[in-house]
GROMACS .gro file of C-alpha atoms in nm:
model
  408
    1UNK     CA    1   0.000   0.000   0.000
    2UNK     CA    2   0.136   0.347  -0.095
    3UNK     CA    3   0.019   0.504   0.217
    4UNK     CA    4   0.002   0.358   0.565
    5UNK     CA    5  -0.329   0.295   0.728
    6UNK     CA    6  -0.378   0.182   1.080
    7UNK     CA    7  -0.623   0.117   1.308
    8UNK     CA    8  -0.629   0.341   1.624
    9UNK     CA    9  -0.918   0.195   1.800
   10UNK     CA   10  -1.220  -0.022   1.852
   11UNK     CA   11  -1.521  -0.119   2.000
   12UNK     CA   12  -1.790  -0.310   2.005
   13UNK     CA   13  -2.123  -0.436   2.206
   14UNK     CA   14  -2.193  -0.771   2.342
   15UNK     CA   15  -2.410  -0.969   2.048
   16UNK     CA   16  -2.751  -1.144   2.080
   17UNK     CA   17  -3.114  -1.094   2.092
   18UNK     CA   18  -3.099  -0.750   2.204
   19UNK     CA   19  -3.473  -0.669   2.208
   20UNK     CA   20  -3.448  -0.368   2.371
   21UNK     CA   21  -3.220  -0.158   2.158
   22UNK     CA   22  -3.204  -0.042   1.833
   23UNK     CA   23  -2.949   0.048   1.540
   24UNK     CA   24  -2.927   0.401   1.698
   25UNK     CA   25  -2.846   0.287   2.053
   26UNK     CA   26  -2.627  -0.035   1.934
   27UNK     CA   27  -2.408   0.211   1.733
   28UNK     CA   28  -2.406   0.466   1.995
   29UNK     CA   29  -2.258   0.195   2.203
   30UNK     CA   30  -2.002   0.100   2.008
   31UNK     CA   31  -1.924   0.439   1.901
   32UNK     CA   32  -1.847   0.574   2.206
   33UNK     CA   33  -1.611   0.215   2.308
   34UNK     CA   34  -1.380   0.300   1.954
   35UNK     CA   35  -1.300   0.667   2.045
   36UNK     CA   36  -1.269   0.594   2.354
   37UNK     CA   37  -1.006   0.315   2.262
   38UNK     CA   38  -0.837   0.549   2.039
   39UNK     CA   39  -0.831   0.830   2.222
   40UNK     CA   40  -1.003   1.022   1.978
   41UNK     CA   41  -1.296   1.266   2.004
   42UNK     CA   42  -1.579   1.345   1.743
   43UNK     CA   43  -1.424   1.660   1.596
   44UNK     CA   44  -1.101   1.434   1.497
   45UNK     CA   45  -1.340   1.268   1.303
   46UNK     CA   46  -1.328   1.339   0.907
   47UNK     CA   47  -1.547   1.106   0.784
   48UNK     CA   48  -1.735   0.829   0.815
   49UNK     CA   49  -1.879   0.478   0.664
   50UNK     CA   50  -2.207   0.335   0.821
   51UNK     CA   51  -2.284  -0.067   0.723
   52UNK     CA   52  -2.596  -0.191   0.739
   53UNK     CA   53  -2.837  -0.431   0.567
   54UNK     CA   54  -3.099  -0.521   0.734
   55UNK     CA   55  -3.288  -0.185   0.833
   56UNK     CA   56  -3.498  -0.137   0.536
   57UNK     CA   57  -3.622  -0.436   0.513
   58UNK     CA   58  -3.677  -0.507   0.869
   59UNK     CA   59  -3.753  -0.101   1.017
   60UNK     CA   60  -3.833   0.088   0.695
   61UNK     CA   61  -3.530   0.283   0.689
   62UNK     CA   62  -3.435   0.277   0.355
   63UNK     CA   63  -3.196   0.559   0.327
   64UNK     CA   64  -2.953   0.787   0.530
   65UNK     CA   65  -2.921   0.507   0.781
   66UNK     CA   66  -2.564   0.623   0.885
   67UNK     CA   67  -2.668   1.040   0.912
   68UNK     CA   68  -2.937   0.897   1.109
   69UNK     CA   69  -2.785   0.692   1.390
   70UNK     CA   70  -2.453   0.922   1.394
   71UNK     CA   71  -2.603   1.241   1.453
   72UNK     CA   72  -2.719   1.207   1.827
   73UNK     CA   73  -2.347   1.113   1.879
   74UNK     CA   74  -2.275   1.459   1.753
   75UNK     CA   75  -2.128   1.347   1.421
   76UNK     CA   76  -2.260   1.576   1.132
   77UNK     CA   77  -2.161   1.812   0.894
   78UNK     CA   78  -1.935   1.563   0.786
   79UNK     CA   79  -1.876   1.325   0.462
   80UNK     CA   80  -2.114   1.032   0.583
   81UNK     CA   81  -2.160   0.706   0.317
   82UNK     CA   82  -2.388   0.435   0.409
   83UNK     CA   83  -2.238   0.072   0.209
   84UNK     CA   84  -2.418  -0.228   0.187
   85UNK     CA   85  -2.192  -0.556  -0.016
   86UNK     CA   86  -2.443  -0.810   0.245
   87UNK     CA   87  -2.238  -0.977   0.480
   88UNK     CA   88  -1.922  -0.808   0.346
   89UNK     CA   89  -2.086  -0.463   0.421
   90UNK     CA   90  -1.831  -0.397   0.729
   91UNK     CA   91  -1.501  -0.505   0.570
   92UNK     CA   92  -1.631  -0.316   0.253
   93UNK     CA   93  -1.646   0.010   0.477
   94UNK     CA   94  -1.279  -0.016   0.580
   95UNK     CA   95  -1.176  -0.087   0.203
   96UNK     CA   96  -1.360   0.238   0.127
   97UNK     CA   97  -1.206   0.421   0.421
   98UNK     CA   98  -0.878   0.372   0.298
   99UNK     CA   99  -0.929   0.450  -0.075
  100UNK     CA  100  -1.053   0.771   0.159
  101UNK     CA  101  -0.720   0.821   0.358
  102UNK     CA  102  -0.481   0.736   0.053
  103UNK     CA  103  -0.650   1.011  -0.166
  104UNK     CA  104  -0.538   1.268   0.039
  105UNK     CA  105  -0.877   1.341   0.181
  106UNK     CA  106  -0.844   1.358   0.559
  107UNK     CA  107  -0.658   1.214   0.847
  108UNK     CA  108  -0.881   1.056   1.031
  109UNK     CA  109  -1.203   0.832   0.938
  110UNK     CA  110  -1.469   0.603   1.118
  111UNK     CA  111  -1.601   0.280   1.019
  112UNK     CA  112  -1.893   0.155   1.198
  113UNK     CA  113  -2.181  -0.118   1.139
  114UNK     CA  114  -2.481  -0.220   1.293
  115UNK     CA  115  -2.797  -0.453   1.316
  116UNK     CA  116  -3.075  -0.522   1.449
  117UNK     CA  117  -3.141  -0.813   1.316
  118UNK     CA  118  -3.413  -1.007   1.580
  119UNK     CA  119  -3.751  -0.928   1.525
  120UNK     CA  120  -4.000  -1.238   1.683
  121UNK     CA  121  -4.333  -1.036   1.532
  122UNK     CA  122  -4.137  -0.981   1.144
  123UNK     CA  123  -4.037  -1.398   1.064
  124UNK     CA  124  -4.173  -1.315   0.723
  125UNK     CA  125  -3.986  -1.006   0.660
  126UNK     CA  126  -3.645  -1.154   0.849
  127UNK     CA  127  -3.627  -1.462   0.588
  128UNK     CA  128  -3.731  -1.203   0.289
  129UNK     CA  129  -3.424  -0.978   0.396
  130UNK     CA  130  -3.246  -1.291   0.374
  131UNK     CA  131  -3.359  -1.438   0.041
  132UNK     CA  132  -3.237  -1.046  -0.039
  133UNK     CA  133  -2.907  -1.141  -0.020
  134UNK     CA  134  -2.950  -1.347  -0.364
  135UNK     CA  135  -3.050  -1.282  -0.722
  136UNK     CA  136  -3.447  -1.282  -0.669
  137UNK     CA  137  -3.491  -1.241  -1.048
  138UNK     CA  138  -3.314  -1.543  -1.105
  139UNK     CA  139  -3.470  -1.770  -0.810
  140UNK     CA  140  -3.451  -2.128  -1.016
  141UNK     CA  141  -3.094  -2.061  -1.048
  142UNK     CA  142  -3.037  -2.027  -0.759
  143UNK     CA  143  -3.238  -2.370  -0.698
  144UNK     CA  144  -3.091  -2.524  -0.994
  145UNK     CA  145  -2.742  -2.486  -0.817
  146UNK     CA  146  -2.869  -2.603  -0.477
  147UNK     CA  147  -2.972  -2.909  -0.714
  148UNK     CA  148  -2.662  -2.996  -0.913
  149UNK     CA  149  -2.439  -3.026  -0.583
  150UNK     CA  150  -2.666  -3.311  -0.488
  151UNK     CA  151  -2.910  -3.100  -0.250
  152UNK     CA  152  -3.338  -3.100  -0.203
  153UNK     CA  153  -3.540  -2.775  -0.211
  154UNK     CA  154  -3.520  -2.523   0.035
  155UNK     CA  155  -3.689  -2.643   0.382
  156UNK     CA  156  -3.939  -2.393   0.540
  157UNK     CA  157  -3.853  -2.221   0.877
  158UNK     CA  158  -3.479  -2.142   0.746
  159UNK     CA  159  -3.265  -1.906   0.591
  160UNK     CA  160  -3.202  -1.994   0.167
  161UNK     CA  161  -2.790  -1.989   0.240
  162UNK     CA  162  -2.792  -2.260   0.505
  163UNK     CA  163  -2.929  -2.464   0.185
  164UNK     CA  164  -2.679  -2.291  -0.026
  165UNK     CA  165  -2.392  -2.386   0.224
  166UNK     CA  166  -2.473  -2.739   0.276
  167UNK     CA  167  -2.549  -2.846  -0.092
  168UNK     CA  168  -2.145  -2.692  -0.133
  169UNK     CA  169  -2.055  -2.880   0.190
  170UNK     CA  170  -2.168  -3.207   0.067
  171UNK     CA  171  -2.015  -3.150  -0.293
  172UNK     CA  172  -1.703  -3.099  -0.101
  173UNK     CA  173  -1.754  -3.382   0.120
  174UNK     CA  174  -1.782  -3.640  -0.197
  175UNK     CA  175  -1.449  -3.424  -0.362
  176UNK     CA  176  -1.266  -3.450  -0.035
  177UNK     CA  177  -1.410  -3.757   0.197
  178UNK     CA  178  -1.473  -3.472   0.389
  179UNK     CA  179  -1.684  -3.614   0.705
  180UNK     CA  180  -1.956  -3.466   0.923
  181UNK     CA  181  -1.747  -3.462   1.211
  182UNK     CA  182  -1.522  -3.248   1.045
  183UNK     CA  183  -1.758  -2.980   1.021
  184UNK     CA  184  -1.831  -3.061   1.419
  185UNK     CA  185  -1.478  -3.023   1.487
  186UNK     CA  186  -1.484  -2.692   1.372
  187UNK     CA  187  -1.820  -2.607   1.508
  188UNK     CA  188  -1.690  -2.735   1.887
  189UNK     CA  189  -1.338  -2.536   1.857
  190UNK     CA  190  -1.553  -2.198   1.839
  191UNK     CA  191  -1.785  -2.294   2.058
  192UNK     CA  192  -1.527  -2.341   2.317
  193UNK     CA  193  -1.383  -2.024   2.238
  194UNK     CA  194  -1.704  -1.826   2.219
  195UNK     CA  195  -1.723  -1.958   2.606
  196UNK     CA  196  -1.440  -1.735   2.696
  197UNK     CA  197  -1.589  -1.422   2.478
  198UNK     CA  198  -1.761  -1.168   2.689
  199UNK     CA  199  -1.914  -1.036   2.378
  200UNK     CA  200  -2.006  -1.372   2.242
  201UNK     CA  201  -2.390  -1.448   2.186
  202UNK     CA  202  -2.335  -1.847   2.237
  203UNK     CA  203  -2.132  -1.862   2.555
  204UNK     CA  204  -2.143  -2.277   2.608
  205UNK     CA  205  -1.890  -2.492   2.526
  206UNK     CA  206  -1.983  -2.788   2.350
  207UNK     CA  207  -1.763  -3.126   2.264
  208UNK     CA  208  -1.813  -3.233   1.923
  209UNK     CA  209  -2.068  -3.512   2.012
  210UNK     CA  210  -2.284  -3.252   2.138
  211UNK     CA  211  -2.239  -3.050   1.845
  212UNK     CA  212  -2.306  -3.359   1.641
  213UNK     CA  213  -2.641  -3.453   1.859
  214UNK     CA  214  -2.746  -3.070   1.805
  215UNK     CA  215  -3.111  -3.022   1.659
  216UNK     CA  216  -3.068  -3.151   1.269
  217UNK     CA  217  -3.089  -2.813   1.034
  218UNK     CA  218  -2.964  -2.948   0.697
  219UNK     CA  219  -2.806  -3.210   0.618
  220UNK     CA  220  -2.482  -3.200   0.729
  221UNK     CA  221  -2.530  -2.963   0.971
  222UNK     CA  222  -2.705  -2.911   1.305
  223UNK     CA  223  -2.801  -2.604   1.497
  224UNK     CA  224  -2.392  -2.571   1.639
  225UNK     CA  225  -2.275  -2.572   1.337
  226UNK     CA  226  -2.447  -2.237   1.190
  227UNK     CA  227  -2.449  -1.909   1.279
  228UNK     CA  228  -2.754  -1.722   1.460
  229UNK     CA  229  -2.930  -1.482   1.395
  230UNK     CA  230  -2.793  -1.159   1.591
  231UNK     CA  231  -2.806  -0.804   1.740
  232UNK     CA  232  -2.504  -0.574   1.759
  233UNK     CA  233  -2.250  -0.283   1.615
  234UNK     CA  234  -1.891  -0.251   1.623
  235UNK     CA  235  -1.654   0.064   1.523
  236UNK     CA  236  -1.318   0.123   1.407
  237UNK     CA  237  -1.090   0.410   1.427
  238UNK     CA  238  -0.860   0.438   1.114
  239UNK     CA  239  -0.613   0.689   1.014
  240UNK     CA  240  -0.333   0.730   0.829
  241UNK     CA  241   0.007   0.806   0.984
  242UNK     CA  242  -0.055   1.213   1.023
  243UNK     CA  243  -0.378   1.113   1.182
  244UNK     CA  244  -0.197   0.819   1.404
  245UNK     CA  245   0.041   1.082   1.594
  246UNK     CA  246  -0.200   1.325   1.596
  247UNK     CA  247  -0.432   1.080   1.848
  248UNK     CA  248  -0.113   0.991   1.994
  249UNK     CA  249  -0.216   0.596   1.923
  250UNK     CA  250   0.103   0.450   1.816
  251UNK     CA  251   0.219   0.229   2.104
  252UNK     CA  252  -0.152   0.002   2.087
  253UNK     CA  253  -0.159   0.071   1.677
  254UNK     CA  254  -0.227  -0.232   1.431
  255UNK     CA  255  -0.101  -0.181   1.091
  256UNK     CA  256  -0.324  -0.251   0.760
  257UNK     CA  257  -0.063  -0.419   0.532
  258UNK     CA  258  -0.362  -0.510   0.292
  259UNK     CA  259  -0.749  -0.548   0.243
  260UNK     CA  260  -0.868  -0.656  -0.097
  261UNK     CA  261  -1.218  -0.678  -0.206
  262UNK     CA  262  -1.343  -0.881  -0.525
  263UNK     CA  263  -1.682  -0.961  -0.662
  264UNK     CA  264  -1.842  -1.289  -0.757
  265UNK     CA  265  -1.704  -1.422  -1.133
  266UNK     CA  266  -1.847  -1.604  -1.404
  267UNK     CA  267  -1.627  -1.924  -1.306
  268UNK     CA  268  -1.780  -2.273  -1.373
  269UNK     CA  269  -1.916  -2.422  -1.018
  270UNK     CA  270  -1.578  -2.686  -1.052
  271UNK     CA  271  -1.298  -2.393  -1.100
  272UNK     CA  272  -1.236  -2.410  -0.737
  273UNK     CA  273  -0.867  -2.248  -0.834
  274UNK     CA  274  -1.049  -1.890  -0.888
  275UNK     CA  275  -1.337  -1.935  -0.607
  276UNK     CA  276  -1.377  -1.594  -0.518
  277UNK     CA  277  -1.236  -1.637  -0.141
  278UNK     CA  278  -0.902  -1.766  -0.314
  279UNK     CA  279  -0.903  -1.501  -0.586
  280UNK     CA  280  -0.912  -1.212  -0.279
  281UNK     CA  281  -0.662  -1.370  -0.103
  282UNK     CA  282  -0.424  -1.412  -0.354
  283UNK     CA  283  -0.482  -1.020  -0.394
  284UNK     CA  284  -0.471  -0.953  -0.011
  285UNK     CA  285  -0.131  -1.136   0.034
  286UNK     CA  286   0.027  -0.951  -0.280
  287UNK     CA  287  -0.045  -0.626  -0.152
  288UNK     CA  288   0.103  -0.738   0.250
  289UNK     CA  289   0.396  -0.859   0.103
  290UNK     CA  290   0.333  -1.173   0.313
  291UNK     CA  291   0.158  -1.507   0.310
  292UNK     CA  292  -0.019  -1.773   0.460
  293UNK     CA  293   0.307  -1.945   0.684
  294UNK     CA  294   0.403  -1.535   0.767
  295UNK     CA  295  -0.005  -1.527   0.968
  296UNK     CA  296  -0.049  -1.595   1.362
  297UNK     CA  297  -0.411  -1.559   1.373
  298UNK     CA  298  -0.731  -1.593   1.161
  299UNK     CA  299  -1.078  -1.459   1.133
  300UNK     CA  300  -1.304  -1.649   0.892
  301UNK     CA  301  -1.675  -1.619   0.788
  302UNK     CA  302  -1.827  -1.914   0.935
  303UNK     CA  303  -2.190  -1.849   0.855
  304UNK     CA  304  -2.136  -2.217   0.849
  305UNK     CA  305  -1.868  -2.441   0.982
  306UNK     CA  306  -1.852  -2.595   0.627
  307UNK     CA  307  -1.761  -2.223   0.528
  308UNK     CA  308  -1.490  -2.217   0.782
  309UNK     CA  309  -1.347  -2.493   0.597
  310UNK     CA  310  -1.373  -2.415   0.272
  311UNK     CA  311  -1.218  -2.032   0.369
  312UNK     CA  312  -0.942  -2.209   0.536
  313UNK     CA  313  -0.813  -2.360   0.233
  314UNK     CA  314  -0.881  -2.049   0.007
  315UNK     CA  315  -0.668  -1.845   0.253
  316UNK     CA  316  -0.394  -2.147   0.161
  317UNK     CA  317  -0.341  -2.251   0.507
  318UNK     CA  318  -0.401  -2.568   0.400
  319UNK     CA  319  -0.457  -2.780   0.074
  320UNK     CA  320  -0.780  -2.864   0.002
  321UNK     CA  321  -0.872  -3.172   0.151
  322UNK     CA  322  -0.658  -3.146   0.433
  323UNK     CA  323  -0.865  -2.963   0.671
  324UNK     CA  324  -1.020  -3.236   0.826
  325UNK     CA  325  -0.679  -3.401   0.993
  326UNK     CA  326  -0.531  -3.086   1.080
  327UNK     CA  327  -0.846  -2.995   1.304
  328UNK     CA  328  -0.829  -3.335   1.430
  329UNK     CA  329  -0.438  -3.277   1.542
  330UNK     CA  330  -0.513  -2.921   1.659
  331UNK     CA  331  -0.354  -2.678   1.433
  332UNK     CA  332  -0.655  -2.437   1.388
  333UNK     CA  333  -0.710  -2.445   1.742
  334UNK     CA  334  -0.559  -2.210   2.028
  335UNK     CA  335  -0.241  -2.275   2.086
  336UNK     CA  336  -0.214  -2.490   1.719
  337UNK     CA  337  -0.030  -2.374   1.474
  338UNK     CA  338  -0.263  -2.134   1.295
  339UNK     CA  339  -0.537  -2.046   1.546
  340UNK     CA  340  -0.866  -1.985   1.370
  341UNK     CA  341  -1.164  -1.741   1.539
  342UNK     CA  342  -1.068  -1.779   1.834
  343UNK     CA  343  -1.333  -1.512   2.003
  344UNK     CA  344  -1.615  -1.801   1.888
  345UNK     CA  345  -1.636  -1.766   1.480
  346UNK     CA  346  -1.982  -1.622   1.338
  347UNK     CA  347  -2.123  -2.049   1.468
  348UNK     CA  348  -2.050  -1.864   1.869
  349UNK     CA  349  -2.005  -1.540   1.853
  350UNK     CA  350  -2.297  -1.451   1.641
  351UNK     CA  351  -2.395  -1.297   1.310
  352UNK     CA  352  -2.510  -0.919   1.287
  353UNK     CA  353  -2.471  -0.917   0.952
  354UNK     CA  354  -2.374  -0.516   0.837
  355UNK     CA  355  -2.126  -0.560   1.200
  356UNK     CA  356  -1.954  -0.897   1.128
  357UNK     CA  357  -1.674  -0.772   0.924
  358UNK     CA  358  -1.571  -0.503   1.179
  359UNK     CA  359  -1.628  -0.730   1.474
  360UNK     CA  360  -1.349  -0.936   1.291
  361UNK     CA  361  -1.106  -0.653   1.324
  362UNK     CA  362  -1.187  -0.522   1.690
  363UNK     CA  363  -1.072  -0.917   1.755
  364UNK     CA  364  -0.754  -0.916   1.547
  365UNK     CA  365  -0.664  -0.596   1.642
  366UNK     CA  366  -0.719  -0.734   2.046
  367UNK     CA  367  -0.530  -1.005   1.967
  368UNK     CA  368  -0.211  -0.816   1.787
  369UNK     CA  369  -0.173  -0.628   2.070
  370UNK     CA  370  -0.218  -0.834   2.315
  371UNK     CA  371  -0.519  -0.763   2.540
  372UNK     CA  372  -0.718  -1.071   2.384
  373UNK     CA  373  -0.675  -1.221   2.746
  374UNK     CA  374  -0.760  -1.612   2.762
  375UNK     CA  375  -0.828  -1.634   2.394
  376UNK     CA  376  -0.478  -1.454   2.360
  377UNK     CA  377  -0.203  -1.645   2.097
  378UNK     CA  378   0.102  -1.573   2.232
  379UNK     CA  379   0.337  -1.272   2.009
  380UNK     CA  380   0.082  -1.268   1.780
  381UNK     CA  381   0.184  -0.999   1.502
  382UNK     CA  382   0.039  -1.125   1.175
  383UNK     CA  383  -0.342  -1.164   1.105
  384UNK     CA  384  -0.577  -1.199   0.842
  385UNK     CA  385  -0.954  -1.177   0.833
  386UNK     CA  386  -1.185  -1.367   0.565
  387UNK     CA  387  -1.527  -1.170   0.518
  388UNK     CA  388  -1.756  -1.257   0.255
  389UNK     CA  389  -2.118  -1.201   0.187
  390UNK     CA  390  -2.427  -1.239  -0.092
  391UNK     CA  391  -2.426  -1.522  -0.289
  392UNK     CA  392  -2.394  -1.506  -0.729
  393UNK     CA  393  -2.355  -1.766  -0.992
  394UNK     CA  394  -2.201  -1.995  -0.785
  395UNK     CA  395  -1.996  -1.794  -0.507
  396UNK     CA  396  -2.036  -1.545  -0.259
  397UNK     CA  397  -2.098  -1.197  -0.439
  398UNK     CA  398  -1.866  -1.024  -0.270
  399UNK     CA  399  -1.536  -1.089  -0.033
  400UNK     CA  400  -1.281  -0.894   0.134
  401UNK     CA  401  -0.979  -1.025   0.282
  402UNK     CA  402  -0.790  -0.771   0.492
  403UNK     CA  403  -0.386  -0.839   0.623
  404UNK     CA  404  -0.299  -0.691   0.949
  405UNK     CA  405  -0.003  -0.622   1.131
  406UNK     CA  406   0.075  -0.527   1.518
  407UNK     CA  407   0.241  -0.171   1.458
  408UNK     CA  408   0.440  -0.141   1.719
   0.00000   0.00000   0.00000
């Protein structure tokens, strides 16, 4: 990257079913945490990017989200964008922030997302905001692919991508002898880290038999092994160097070495080689000037555990195929050799879907420098976070994989 860009601070608010708040007070929350951790006020502000996709749908909020829910936090006057790229809406904001700070623009920006997401008297509009997250003009294919991989129609009572994810996570099972209690594996290490997570939604740790007798949601997976349905925000502080010394943040700054976003591609369903996780990580690790054996720590995008998986290898931590015996010896586990979400994954920690991407940097930057307490990995200084969201042709429309670096 021609200029640096760091993050100065974070925040975020516990995540659940938080019935009594709403996007205003959720961001307000989380807000207030990232200056705070920065040691920044509003006025050092100079701009800011607002993520969030579920508020039209769900409130009937369909514009100016981010003016909205920033203003009673005194933050006005100022360039505001609201971005929505689905799940991939929070990591998206920091890719735009930067293309902010390395123009020349400012100092000093703000990411933020939130979501209020849990609605018990809206299940019809909650699965339609879901569904939303796919072509709807092109519904059979969507079906048609859910078909070729081997997979039923979509049951009632359950979001369209947990269909999507297991008709890929049974393709990948026949590829790779892949097994069920792989995916439980997975499901179980996060669960046992979401335990220690204050801000986790799921705070039980489960073995994998537990995960494995779980209440049946598709086949292969059961309840453990997806991610909820979630309320909560998170914020970012980032800067560029000027902006860095003027907070006087550099002793607790984490370094962005590089974020890359790409959109879904016309690949056939088999060119695995270009899946659209491996194509932004390719880009991600050109731009840090690192790779895969350089990385401590790792945030991916469970929204499944198959997902978790199937990120793993596109982040070329491991070949494909090979996931299964390495969770089985540990190495994606704390204290293995390349630690994977280890604040819970989305299957724990929970899913608020404009939020998720941030959330994955407030726990990579924790962990690089150093206050992750008992989900800490030892002189952690490389991480990378996975975020992807939508889903188009036969991938995820859009991913962003973002390279960080303890600063100090």
């Amino acid at each position: 990257m021609t200029t640096e860009v760091f993050i100065a601070g974070v925040g975020m608010t516990a995540l659940g079913k938080r019935l009594d708040q709403s996007v205003k007070s959720l961001t307000a929350e989380a807000v207030r945490a990232a200056l705070a951790d920065a040691g920044a006020d509003r006025a050092d502000i100079g701009a800011a990017w607002f993520s969030n996709t579920r508020q039209p749908m769900l409130e009937g909020q369909n514009t100016v989200r981010g003016q909205i829910a920033l203003r009673p936090l005194g933050l006005a006057g100022i360039p505001i964008v609201n971005v929505e790229n689905a799940c991939a809406s929070g990591s998206t904001a920091l890719w735009l922030a930067i293309q902010w700070l390395r123009a020349g623009e400012g100092e000093i920006a703000l990411i933020v997302g939130a979501e209020k997401m849990v609605w018990p008297d809206r299940p019809d509009r909650v699965a339609a905001a879901f569904a939303g997250g796919t072509d709807i003009h092109d519904r059979e294919g969507v079906l048609a692919f859910i078909r070729e991989l081997g997979g039923a129609a979509p049951g009632e009572g359950r979001s369209l991508f947990m269909d999507l994810y297991a008709a890929q996570a049974r393709a990948h099972m026949a590829r790779h002898g892949t097994t069920v209690e792989d995916f439980a594996r997975a499901a179980a290490k996060n669960h046992a880290a979401g335990a220690l997570n204050p801000y986790a939604q799921y705070r039980t740790a489960m073995t994998v038999e537990q995960v494995l007798a779980d209440k049946p949601v598709v086949h292969p997976f059961t309840r453990a092994m997806c991610a909820p349905v979630s309320d909560g925000a998170a914020a970012a502080v980032v800067c560029n160097l000027a902006g860095l010394m003027r907070l006087g943040a550099a002793a607790r700054a984490v370094r962005v070495r590089g974020c890359a976003l790409v959109s879904a591609s016309l690949r056939e369903a088999s060119d695995l080689d270009n899946h659209i996780g491996r194509r932004a990580a390719l880009a991600a690790w050109a731009q840090a000037g690192v790779g895969p054996e350089d990385v401590d720590v790792v945030e991916v995008h469970d929204a499944t555990s198959y997902a978790e998986v199937q990120q793993i290898e596109n982040l070329g931590l491991a070949e494909p195929g090979t996931v299964g015996a390495r969770l089985r010896r540990g190495d994606f586990a704390l204290g293995g050799r390349s630690p994977v979400n280890t604040t819970g994954g989305l299957v724990a920690k929970g899913h608020p879907v404009g939020a998720t991407g941030i959330i994955q940097l407030h726990d990579l930057t924790r962990q690089l420098r150093g206050e992750a307490g008992p989900v800490q990995v030892a002189g952690a200084r490389i991480a990378v976070a996975e975020n992807g969201g939508g889903f188009l042709g036969v991938e995820e429309a859009a991913t962003v994989v973002t390279v960080l670096e303890r600063a100090a």
